[in-house]
CSV table of C-alpha atoms in Angstrom, one decimal:
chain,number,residue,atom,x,y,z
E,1056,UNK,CA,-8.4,-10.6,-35.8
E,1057,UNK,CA,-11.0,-9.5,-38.1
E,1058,UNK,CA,-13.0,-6.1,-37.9
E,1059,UNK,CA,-16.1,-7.9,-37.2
E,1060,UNK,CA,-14.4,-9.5,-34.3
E,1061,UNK,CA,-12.6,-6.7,-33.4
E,1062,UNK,CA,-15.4,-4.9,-32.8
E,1063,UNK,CA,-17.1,-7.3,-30.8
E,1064,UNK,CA,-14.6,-7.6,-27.9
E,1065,UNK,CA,-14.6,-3.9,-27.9
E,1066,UNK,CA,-18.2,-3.5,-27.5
E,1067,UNK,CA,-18.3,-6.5,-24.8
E,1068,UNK,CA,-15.0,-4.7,-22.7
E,1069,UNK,CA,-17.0,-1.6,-22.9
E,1070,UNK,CA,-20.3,-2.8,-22.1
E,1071,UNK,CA,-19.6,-5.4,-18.9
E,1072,UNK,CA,-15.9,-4.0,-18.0
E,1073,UNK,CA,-15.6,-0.2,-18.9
E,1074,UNK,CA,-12.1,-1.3,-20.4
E,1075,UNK,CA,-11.7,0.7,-23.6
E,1076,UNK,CA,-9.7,-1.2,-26.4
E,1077,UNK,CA,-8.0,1.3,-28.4
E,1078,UNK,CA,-6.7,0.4,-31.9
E,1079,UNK,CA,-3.0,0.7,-30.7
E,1080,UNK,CA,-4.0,-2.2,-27.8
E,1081,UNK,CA,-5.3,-4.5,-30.7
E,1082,UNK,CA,-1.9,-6.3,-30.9
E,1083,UNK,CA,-1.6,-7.0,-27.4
E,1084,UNK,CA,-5.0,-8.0,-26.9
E,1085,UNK,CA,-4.2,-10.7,-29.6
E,1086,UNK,CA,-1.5,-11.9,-28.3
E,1087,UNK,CA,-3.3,-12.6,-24.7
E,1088,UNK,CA,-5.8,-14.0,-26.3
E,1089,UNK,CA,-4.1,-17.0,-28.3
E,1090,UNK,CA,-3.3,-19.0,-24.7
E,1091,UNK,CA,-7.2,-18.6,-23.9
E,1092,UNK,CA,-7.5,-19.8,-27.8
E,1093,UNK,CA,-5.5,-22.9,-27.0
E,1094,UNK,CA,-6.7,-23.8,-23.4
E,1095,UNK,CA,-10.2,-23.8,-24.8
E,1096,UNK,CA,-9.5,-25.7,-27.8
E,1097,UNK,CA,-9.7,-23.6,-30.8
E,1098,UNK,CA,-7.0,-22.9,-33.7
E,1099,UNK,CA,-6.7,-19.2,-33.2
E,1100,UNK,CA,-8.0,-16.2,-31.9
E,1101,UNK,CA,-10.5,-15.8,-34.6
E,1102,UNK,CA,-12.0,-18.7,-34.4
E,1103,UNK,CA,-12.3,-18.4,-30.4
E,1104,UNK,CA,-13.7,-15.0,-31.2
E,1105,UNK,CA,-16.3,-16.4,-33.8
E,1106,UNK,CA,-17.4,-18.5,-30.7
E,1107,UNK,CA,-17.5,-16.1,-28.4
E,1108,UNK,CA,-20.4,-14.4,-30.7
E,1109,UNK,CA,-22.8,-17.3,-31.7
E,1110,UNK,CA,-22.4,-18.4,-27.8
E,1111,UNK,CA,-25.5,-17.8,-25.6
E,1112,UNK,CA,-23.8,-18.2,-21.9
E,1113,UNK,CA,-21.2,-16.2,-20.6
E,1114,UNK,CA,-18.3,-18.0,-19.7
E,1115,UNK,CA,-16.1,-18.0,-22.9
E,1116,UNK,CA,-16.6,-14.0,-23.3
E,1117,UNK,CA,-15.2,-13.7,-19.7
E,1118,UNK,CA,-12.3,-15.5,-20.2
E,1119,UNK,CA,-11.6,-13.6,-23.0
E,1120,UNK,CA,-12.2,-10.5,-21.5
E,1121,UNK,CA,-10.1,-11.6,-18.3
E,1122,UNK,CA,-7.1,-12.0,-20.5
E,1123,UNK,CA,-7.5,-8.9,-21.9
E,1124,UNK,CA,-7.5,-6.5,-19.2
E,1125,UNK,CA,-4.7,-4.9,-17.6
E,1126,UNK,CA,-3.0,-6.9,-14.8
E,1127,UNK,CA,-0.4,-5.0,-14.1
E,1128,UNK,CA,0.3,-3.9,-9.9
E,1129,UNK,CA,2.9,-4.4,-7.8
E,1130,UNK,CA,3.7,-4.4,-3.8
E,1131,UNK,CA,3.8,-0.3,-2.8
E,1132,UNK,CA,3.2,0.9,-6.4
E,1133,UNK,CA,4.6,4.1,-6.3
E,1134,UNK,CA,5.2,3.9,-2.3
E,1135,UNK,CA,3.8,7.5,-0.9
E,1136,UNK,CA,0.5,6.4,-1.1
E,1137,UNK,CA,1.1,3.4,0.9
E,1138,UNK,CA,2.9,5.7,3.4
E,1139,UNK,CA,-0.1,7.9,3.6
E,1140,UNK,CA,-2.3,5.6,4.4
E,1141,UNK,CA,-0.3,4.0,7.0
E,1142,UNK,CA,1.0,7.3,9.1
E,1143,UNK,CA,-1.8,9.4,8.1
E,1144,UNK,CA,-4.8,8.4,7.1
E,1145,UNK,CA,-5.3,5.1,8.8
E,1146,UNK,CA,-4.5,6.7,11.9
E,1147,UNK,CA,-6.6,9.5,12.0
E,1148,UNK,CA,-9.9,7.6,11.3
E,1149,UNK,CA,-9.1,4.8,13.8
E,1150,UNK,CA,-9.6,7.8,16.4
E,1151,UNK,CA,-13.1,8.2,15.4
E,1152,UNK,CA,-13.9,5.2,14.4
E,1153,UNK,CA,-16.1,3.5,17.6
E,1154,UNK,CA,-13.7,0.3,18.5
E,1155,UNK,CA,-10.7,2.2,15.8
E,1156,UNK,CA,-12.4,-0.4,13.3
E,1157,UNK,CA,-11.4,1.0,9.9
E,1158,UNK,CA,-12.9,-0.9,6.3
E,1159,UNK,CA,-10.6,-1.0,3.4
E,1160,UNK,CA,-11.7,-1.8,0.3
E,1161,UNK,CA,-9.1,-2.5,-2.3
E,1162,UNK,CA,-11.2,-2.2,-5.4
E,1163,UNK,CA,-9.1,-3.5,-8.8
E,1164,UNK,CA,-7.1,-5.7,-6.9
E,1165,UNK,CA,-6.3,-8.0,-9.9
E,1166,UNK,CA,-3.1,-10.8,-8.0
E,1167,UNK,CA,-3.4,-8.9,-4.5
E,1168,UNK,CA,-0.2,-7.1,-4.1
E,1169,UNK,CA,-1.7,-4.1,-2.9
E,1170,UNK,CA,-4.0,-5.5,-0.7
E,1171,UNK,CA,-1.5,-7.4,0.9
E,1172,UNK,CA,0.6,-3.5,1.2
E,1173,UNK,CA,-2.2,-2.7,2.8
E,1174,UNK,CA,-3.1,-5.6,5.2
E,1175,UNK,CA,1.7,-5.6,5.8
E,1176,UNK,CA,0.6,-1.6,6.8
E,1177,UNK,CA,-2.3,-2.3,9.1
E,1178,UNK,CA,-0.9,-5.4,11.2
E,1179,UNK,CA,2.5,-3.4,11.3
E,1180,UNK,CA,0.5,-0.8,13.4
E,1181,UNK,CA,-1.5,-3.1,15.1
E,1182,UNK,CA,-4.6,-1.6,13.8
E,1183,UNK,CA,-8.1,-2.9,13.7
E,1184,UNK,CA,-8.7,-3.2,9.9
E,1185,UNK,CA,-11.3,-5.3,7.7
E,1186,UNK,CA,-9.9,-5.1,3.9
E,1187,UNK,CA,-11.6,-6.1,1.1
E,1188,UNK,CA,-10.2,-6.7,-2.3
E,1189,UNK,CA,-12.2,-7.3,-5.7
E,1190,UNK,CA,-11.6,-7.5,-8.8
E,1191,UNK,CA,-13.0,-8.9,-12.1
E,1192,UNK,CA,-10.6,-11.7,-12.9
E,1193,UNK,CA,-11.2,-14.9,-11.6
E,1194,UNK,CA,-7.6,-16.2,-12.5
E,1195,UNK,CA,-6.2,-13.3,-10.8
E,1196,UNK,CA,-8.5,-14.0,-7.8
E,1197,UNK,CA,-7.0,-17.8,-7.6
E,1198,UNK,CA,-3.5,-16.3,-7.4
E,1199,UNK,CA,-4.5,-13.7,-4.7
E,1200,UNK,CA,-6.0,-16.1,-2.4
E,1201,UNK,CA,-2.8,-18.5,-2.9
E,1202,UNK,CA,-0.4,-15.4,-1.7
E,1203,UNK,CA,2.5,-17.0,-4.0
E,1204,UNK,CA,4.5,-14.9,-5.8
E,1205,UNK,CA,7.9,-14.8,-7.8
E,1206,UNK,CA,11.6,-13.7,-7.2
E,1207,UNK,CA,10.7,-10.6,-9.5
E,1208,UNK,CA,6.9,-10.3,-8.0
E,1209,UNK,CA,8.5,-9.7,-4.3
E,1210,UNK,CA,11.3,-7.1,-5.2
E,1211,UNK,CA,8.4,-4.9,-6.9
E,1212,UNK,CA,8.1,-2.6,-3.8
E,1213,UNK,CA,8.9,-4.8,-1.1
E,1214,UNK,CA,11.9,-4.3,1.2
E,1215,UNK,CA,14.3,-7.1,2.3
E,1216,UNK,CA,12.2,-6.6,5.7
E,1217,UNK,CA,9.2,-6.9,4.7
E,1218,UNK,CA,9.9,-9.5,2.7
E,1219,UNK,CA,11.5,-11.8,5.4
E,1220,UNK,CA,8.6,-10.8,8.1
E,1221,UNK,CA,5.7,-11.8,5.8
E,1222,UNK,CA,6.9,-14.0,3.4
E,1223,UNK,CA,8.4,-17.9,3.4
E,1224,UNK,CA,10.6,-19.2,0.9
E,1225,UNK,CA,9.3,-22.4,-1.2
E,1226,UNK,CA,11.6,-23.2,-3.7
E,1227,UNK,CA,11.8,-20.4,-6.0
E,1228,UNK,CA,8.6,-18.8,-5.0
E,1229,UNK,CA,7.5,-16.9,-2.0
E,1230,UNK,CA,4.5,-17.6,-0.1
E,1231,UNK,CA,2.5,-14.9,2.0
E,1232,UNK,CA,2.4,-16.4,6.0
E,1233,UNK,CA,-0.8,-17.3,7.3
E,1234,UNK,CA,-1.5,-14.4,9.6
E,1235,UNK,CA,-0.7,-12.0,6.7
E,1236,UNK,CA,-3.1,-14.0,4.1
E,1237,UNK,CA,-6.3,-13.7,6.4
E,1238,UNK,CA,-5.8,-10.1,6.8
E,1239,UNK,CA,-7.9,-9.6,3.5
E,1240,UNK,CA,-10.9,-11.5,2.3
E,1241,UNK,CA,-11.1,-11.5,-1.9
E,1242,UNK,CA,-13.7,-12.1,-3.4
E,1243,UNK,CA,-15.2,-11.2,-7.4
E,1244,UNK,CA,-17.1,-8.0,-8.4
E,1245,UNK,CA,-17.6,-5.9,-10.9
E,1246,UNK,CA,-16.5,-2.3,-10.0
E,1247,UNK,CA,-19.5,-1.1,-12.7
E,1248,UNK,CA,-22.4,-2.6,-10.5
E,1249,UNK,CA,-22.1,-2.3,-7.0
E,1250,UNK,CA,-19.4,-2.1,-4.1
E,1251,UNK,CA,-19.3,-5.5,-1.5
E,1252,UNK,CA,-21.7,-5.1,0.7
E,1253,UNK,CA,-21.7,-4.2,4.6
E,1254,UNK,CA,-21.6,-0.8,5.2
E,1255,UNK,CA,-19.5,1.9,3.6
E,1256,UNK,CA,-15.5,1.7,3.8
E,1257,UNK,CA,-13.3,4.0,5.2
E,1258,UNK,CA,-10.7,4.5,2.6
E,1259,UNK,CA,-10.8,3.1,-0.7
E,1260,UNK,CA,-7.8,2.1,-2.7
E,1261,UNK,CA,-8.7,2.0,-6.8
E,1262,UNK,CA,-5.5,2.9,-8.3
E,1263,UNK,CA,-5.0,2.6,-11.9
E,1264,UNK,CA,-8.2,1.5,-13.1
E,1265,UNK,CA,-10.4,4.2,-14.2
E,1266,UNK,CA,-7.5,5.7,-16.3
E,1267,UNK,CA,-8.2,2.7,-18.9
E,1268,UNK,CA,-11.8,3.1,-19.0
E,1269,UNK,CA,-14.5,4.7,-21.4
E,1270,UNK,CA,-15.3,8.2,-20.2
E,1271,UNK,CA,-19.0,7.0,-19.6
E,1272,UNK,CA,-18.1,3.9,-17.6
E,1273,UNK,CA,-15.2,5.9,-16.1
E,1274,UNK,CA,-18.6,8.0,-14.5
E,1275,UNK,CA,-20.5,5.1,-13.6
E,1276,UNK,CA,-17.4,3.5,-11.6
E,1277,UNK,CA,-17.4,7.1,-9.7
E,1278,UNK,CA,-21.0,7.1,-9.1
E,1279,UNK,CA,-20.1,3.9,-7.1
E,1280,UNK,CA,-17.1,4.4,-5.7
E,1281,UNK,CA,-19.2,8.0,-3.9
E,1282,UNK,CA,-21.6,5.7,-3.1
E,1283,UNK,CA,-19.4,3.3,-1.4
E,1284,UNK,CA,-17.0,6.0,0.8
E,1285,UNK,CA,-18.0,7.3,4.2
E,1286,UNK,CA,-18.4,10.9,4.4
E,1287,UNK,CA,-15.6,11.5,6.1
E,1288,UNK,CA,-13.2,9.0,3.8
E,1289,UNK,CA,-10.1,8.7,1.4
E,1290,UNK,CA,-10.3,7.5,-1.8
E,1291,UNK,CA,-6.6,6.7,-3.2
E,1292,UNK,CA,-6.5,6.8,-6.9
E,1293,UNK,CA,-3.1,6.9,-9.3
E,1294,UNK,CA,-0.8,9.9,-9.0
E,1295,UNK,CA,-1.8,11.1,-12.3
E,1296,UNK,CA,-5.8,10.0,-12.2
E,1297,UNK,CA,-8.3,12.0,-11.3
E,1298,UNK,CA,-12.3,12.3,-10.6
E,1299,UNK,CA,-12.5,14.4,-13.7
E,1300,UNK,CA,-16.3,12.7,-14.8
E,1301,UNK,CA,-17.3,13.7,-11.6
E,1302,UNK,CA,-15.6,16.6,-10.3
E,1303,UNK,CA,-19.1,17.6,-7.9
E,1304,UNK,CA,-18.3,14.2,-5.8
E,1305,UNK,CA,-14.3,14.4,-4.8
E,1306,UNK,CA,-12.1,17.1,-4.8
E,1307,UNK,CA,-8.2,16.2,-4.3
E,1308,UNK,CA,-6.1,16.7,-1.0
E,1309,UNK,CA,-3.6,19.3,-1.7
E,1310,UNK,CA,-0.4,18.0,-1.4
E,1311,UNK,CA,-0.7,14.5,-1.7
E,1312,UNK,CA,-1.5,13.4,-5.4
E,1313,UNK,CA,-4.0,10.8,-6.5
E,1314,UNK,CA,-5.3,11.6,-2.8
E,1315,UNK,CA,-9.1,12.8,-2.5
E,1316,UNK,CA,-11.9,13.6,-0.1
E,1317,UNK,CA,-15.8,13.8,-0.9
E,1318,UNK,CA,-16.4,17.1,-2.3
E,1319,UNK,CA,-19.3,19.4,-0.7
E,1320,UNK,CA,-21.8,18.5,-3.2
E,1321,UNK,CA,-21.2,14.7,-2.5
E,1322,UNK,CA,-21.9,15.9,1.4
E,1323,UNK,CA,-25.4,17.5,0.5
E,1324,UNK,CA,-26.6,14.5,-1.3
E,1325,UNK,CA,-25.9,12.4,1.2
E,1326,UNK,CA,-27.4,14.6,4.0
């Protein structure tokens, strides 16, 4: 990729996604790029790239960019937090929620694994839960919604229990059952701009999606995700992430990493 190109995705990532490309990433980002290259009909990245700057709609640059960012996540991803959530957290605020109704918002959701951890944790306890999952990609959306995953997609995090309860066999691929597929509406949005609407969510899950971010946009994604959390919430965020750009909104839970609370100063401003 040339420099001039180069820069260009970086500035776009930056400006509509947060995502910082690093130098060491420029590989990698090449190499997802060439499919996109070849499914819209150019002879390399370059020339996709080339495109993507004399275009005046959107659609090519998000494609690009879609491809570029990080999909990875996986059923349970790291497991304690899911366990939290299901025999601590989700508990307690069902008590004091009027009707136990408790809003999840699974925000970076990218193919839905952890949304669907969390929807496997909430029917499991027969809880009243509405989760919502977003994210930017609308290729990762299309496989969320579709619940079908692969041998090696299931055995990331999922026991041979779960696995048998809320999955069907097709072939080689596994299919999430119905009842465990309408747990959680997905739906597109850009965790820079605004949370879904409806009200503020009870615990929010963003897990390994700030850590790849400009420290700016990093702050911006805070602002919102404060904005977004009831007073009395959780936000879940990785085991080694933390609210470092705004340290006046959360403050963590001792004893249970990547776990945090609204700080006091986030409780004044919203008095």
């Amino acid at each position: 990729m040339t420099p001039e190109n180069l820069h260009h995705l970086q500035a776009l990532m930056v400006s509509r996604t947060g995502f910082l490309l690093t130098p060491d990433r420029t590989h990698l980002a090449e190499h997802r790029l060439g499919p996109v290259a070849r499914r819209e009909g150019y002879s390399g990245v370059d020339p996709l790239m080339d495109a993507i700057r004399g275009q005046t709609t959107a659609g090519l640059a998000w494609s690009a960019m879609e491809a570029v960012l990080n999909p990875e996540t996986w059923f349970r991803r790291d497991r304690t937090p899911f366990t939290t959530f299901a025999r601590e957290v989700l508990p307690a605020i069902a008590r004091v929620r009027a009707g136990g109704r408790v809003r999840v918002w699974s925000a970076g959701c990218s193919s839905g694994q952890e949304a669907y951890a969390l929807a496997m944790s909430a029917l499991e306890s027969e809880a009243n839960v509405e989760i919502e999952a977003t994210d930017l990609s609308q290729r990762a959306l299309e496989k969320a919604r579709s619940g079908i995953y692969t041998q090696f997609e299931v055995q990331r995090g999922l026991s041979a229990r779960q696995l048998l309860a809320w999955f069907e066999q097709s072939e080689d691929m596994w299919e999430a059952r119905p009842r465990l597929r309408s747990a959680v509406r997905f739906s597109r949005s850009n965790l820079l701009d605004e949370a879904p609407g409806g009200g503020r969510f009870d615990v929010i899950f963003c897990r390994y999606v700030l850590g790849d971010m400009a420290p700016e946009r990093r702050a911006r994604a805070l602002d919102v995700l404060e904005q977004a959390l009831a007073d009395d919430g959780c936000l879940f965020l990785g085991l080694d992430e933390t609210a470092g750009e705004r340290p006046d909104s959360f403050r963590p839970v001792p004893g249970r990493p990547g776990v945090f609370v609204k700080a006091p100063a986030a409780l004044r401003r919203a008095a």
